[in-house]
mmCIF file of C-alpha atoms and ligand atoms in Angstrom:
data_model
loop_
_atom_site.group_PDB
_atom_site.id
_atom_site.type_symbol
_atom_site.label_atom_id
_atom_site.label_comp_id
_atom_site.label_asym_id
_atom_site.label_seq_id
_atom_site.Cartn_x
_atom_site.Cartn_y
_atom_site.Cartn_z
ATOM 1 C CA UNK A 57 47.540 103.326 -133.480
ATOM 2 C CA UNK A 58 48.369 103.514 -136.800
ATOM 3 C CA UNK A 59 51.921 103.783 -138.833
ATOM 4 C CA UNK A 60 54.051 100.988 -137.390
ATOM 5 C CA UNK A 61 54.360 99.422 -140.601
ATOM 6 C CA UNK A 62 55.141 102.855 -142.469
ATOM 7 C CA UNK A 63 57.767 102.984 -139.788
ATOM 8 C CA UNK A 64 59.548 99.971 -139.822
ATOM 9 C CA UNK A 65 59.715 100.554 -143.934
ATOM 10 C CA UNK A 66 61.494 104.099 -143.619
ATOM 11 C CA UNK A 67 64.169 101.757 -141.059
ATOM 12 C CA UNK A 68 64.476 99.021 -143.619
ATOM 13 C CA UNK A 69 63.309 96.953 -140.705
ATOM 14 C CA UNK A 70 60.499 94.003 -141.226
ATOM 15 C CA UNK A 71 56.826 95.597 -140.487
ATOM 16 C CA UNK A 72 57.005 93.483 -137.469
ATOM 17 C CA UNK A 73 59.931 95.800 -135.875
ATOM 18 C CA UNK A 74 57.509 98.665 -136.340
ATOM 19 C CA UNK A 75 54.568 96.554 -134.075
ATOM 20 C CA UNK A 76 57.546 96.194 -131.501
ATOM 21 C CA UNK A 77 57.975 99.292 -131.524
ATOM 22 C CA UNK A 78 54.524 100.604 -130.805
ATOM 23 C CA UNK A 79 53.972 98.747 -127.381
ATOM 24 C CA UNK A 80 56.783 101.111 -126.268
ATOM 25 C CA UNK A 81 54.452 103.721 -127.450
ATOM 26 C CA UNK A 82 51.568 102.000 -125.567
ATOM 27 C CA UNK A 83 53.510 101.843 -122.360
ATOM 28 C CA UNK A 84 54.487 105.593 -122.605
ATOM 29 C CA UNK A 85 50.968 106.715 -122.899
ATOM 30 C CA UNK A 86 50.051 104.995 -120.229
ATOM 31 C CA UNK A 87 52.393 106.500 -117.764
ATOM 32 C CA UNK A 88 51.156 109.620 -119.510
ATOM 33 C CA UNK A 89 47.406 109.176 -119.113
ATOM 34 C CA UNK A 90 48.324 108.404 -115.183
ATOM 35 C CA UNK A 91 50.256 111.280 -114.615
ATOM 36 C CA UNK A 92 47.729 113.743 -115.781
ATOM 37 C CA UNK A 93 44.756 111.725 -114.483
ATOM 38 C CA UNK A 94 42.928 110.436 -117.921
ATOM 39 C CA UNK A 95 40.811 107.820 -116.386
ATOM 40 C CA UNK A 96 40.401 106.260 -119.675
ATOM 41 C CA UNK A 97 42.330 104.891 -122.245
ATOM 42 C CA UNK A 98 41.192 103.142 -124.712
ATOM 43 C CA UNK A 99 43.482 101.947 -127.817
ATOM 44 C CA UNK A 100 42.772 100.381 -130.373
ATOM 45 C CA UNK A 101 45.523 97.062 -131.574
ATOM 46 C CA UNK A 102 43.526 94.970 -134.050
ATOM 47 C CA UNK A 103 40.760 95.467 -135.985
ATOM 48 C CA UNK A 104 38.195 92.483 -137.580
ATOM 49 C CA UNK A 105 39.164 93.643 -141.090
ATOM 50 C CA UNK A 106 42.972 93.079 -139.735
ATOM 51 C CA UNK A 107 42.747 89.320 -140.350
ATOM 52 C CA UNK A 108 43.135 89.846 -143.781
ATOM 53 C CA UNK A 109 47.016 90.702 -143.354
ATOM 54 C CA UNK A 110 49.622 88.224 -144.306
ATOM 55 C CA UNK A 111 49.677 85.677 -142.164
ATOM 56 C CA UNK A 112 52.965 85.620 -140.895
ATOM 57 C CA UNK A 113 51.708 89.442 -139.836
ATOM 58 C CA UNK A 114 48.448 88.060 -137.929
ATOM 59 C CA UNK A 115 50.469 85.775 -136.147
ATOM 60 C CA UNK A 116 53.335 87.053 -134.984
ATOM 61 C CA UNK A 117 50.597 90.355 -134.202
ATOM 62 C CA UNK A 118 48.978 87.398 -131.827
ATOM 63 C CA UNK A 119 52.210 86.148 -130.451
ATOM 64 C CA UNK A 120 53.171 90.350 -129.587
ATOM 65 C CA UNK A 121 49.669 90.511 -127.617
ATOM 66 C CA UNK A 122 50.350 87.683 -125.844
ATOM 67 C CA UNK A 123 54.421 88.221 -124.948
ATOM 68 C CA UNK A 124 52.728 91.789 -123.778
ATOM 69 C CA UNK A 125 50.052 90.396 -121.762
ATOM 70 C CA UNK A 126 52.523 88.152 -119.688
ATOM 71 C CA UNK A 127 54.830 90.546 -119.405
ATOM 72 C CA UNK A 128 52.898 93.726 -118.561
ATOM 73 C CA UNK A 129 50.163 93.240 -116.577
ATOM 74 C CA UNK A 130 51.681 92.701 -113.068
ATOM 75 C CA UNK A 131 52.953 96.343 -113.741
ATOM 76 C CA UNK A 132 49.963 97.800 -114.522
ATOM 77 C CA UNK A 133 48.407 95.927 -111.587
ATOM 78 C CA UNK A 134 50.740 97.375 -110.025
ATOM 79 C CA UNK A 135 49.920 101.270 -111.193
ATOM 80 C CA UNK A 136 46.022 100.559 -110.137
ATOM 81 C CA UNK A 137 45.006 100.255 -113.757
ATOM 82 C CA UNK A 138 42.279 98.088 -114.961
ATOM 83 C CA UNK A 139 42.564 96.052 -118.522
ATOM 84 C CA UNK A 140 39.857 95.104 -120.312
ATOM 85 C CA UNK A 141 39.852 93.774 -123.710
ATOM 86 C CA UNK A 142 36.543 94.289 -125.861
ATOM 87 C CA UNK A 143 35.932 92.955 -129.258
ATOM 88 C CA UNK A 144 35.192 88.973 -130.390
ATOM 89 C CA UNK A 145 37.284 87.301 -128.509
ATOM 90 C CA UNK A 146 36.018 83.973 -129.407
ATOM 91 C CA UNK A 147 38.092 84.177 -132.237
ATOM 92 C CA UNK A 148 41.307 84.091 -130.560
ATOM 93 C CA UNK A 149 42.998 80.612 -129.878
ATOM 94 C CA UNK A 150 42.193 79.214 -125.941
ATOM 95 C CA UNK A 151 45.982 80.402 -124.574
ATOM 96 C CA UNK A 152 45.202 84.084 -125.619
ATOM 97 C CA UNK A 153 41.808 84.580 -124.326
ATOM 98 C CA UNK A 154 42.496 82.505 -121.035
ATOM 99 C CA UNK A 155 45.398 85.277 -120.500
ATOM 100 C CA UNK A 156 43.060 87.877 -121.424
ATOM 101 C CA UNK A 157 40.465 86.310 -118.986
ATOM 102 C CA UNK A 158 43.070 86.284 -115.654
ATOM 103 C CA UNK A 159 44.774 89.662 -116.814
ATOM 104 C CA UNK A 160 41.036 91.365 -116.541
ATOM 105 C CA UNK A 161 40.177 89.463 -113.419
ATOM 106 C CA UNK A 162 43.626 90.070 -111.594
ATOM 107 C CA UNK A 163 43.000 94.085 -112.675
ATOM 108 C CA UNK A 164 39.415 94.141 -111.642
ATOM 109 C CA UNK A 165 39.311 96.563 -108.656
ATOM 110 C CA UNK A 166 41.249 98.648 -109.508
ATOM 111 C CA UNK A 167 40.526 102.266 -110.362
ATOM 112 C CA UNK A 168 43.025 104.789 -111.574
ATOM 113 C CA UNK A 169 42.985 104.214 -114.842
ATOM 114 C CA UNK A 170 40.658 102.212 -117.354
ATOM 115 C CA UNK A 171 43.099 100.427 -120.317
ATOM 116 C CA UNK A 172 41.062 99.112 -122.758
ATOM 117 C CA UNK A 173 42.349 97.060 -125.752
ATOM 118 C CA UNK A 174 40.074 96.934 -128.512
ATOM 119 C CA UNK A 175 41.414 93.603 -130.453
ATOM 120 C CA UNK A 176 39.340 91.937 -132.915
ATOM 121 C CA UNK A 177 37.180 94.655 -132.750
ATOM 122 C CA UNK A 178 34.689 96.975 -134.958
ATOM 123 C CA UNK A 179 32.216 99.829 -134.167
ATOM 124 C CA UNK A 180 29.052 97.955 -136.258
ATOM 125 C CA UNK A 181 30.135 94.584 -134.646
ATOM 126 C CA UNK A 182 29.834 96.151 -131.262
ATOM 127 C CA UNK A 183 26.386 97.956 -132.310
ATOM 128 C CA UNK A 184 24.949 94.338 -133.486
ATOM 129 C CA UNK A 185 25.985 91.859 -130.430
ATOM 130 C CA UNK A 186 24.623 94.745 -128.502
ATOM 131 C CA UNK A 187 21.112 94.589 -130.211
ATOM 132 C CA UNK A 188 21.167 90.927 -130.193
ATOM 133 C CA UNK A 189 22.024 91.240 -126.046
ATOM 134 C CA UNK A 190 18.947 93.163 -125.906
ATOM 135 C CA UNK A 191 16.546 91.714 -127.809
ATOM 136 C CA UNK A 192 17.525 88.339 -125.899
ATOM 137 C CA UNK A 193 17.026 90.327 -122.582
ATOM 138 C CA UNK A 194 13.835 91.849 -123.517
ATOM 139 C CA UNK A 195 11.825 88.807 -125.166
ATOM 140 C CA UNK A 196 8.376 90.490 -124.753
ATOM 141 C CA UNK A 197 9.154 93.580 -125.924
ATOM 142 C CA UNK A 198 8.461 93.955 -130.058
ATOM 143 C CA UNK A 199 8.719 97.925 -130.436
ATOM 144 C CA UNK A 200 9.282 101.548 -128.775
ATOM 145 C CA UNK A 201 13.007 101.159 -128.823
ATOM 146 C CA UNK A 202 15.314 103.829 -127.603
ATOM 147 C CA UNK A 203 19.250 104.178 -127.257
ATOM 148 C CA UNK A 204 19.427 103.816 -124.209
ATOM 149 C CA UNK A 205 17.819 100.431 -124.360
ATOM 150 C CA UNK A 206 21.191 99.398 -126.016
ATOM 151 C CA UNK A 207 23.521 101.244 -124.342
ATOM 152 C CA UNK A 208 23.899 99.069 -121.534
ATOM 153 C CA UNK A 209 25.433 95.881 -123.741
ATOM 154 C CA UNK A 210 27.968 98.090 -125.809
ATOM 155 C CA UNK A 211 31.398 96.763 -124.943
ATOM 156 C CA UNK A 212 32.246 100.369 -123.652
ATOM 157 C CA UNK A 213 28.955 100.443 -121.372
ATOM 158 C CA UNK A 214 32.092 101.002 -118.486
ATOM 159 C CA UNK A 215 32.437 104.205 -119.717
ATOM 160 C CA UNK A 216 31.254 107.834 -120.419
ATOM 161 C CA UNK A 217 31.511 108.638 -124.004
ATOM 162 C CA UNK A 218 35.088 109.459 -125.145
ATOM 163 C CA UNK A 219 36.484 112.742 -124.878
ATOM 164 C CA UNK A 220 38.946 112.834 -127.658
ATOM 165 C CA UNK A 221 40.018 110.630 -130.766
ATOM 166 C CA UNK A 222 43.183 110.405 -131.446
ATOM 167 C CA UNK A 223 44.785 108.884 -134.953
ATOM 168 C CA UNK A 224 47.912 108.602 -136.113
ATOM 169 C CA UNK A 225 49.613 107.784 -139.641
ATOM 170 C CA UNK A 226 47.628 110.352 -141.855
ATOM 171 C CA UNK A 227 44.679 108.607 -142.614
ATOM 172 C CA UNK A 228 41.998 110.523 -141.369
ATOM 173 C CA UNK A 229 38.887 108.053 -141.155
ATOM 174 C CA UNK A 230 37.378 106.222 -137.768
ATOM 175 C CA UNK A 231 37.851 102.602 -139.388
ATOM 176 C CA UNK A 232 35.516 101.151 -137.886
ATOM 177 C CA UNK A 233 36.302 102.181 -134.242
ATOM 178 C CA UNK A 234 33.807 103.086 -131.399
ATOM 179 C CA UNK A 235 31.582 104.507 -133.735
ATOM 180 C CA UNK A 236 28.428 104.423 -131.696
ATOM 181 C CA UNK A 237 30.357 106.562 -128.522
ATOM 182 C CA UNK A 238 32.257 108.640 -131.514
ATOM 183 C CA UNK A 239 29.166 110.574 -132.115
ATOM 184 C CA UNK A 240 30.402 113.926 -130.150
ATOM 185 C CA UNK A 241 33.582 113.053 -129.499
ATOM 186 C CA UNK A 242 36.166 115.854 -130.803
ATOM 187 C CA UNK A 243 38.601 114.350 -133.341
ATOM 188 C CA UNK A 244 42.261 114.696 -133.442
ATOM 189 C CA UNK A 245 44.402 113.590 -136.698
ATOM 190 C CA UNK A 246 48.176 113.279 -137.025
ATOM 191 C CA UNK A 247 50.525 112.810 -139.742
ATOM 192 C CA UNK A 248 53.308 111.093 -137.253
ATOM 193 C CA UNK A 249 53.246 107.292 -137.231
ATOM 194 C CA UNK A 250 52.466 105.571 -134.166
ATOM 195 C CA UNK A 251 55.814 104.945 -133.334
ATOM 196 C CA UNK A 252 57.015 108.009 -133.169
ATOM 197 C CA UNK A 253 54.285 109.232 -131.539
ATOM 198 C CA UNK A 254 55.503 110.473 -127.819
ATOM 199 C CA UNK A 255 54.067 112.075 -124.629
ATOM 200 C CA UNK A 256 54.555 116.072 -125.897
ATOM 201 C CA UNK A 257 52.369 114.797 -129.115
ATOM 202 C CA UNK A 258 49.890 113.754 -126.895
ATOM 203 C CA UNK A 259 49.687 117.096 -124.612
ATOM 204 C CA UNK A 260 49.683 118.666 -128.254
ATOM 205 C CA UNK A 261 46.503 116.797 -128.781
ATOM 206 C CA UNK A 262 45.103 117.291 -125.830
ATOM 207 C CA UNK A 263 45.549 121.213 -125.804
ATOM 208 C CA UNK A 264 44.001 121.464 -129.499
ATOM 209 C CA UNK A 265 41.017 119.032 -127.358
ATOM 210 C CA UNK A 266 41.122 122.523 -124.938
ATOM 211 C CA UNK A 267 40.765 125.204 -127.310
ATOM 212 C CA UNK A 268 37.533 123.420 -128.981
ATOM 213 C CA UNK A 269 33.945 124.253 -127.937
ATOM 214 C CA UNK A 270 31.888 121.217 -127.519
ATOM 215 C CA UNK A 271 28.361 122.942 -127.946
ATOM 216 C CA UNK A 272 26.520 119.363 -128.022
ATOM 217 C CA UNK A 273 23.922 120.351 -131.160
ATOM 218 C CA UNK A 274 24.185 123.863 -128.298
ATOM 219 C CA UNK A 275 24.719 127.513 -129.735
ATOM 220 C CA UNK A 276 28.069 129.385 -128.734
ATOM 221 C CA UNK A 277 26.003 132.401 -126.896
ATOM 222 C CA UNK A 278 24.001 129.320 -125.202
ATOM 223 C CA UNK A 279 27.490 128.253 -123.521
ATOM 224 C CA UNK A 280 29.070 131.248 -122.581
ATOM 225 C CA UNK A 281 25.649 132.549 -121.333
ATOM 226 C CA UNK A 282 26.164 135.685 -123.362
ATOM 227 C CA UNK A 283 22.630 135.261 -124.829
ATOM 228 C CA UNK A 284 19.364 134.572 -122.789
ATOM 229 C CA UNK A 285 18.909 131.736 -124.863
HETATM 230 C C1 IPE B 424 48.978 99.786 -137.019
HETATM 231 O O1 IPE B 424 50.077 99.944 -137.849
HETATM 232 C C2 IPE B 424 49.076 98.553 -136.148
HETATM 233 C C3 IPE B 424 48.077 97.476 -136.404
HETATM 234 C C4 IPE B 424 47.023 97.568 -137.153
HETATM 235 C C5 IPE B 424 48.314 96.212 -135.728
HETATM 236 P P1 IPE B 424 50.014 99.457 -139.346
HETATM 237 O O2 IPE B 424 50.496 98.042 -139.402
HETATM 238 O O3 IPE B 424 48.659 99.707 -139.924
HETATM 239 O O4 IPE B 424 51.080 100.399 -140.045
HETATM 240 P P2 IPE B 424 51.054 100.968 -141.542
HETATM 241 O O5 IPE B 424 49.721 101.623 -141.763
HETATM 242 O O6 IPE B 424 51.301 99.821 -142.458
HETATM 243 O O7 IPE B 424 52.188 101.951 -141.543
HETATM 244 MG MG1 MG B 425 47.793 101.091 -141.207
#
């Protein structure tokens, strides 16, 4: 979710406006993803390398996350969707990840749509505390690894691989994001910021997601079965 900053600058409004801005965003694609039945929805807020912001950003980033967390999650309870927040959590102070903690336990069984807010989060930390979860389950073992081995400690182990990528604000790079589950996944890159970023973008995303052919390492003929391949 990128551009809120960008935004806020065009306004003459302090970055923070822009960050206010983009939970409206968040709460529109939510309705969106349950109204066309996307059972996942995964979104990415804060990054590790995003500590490294001004301070007075970080924190009033941390104060947004929680103001949202109070605020939204009977709703979503609510709309059947389940929260879950992956990245290292342990980094947050103890008011932030106790809310985190009820708001995934009070969402638990539900089932219509998977949220998932990746916040302190980054693809190669994911990759590592998975391979140190599996080393520490498998004590015995010394060699013979395969992926599949590790794919049951990845924070997105929930989940089927994703679909579609989405990024906004013209940068067209992963940053860092699911980067293990990327590896097929058809990406989708848009010059409008975050903010302005609205339900007919994403169907615009989602029919260029239509018109692609995922072959999977596959040749065309292969998938149409014009070719006895
Ligand atoms: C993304 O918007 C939101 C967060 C990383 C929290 P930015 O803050 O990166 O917005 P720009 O890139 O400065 O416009
Ligand atoms: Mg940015």
């Amino acid at each position: 979710m990128d551009g809120n900053g960008r935004w806020a600058k065009k306004r003459f409004l302090p970055r923070f406006a822009g960050h206010a801005k983009g939970v409206e965003l968040v709460r529109e694609m939510v309705r969106a993803c349950l109204e066309r039945n996307v059972r996942y929805l995964t979104l990415f807020a804060f990054s590790s390398e995003n500590w490294r912001r001004p301070q007075e950003e970080v924190t009033l980033l941390m104060q947004l996350f929680v103001k949202v967390l109070e605020q939204e999650v009977e709703k979503l309870d609510r709309n059947g969707v389940r929260l879950r927040v992956i990245g290292d959590l342990s980094r947050f102070d103890q008011p932030l990840q106790a809310l985190i903690h009820d708001a995934e336990a009070r969402t638990a069984g539900n089932t219509r749509l998977d949220l998932t807010i990746a916040a302190n989060y980054g693809g190669r930390w994911d990759i590592m505390q998975a391979v140190n979860q599996m080393l520490v389950a498998n004590p015995e073992k010394r060699n013979g690894w395969c992926e599949s081995d590790l794919e049951p400690f990845l924070s997105m182990a929930f989940a089927p691989e994703p679909d579609l990528f989405i990024r906004t604000g013209g940068e067209e790079r992963i940053s860092n994001f699911l980067l293990w589950q990327l590896a097929y996944t058809e990406l989708y890159f848009t010059d409008t910021l975050w903010p302005e970023f609205n339900t007919a973008e994403f169907d615009k995303a989602v029919l260029s997601y239509q018109e692609r052919e995922r072959r999977f390492g596959r040749t065309s003929e292969q998938l149409t079965g014009k070719a006895d391949a």
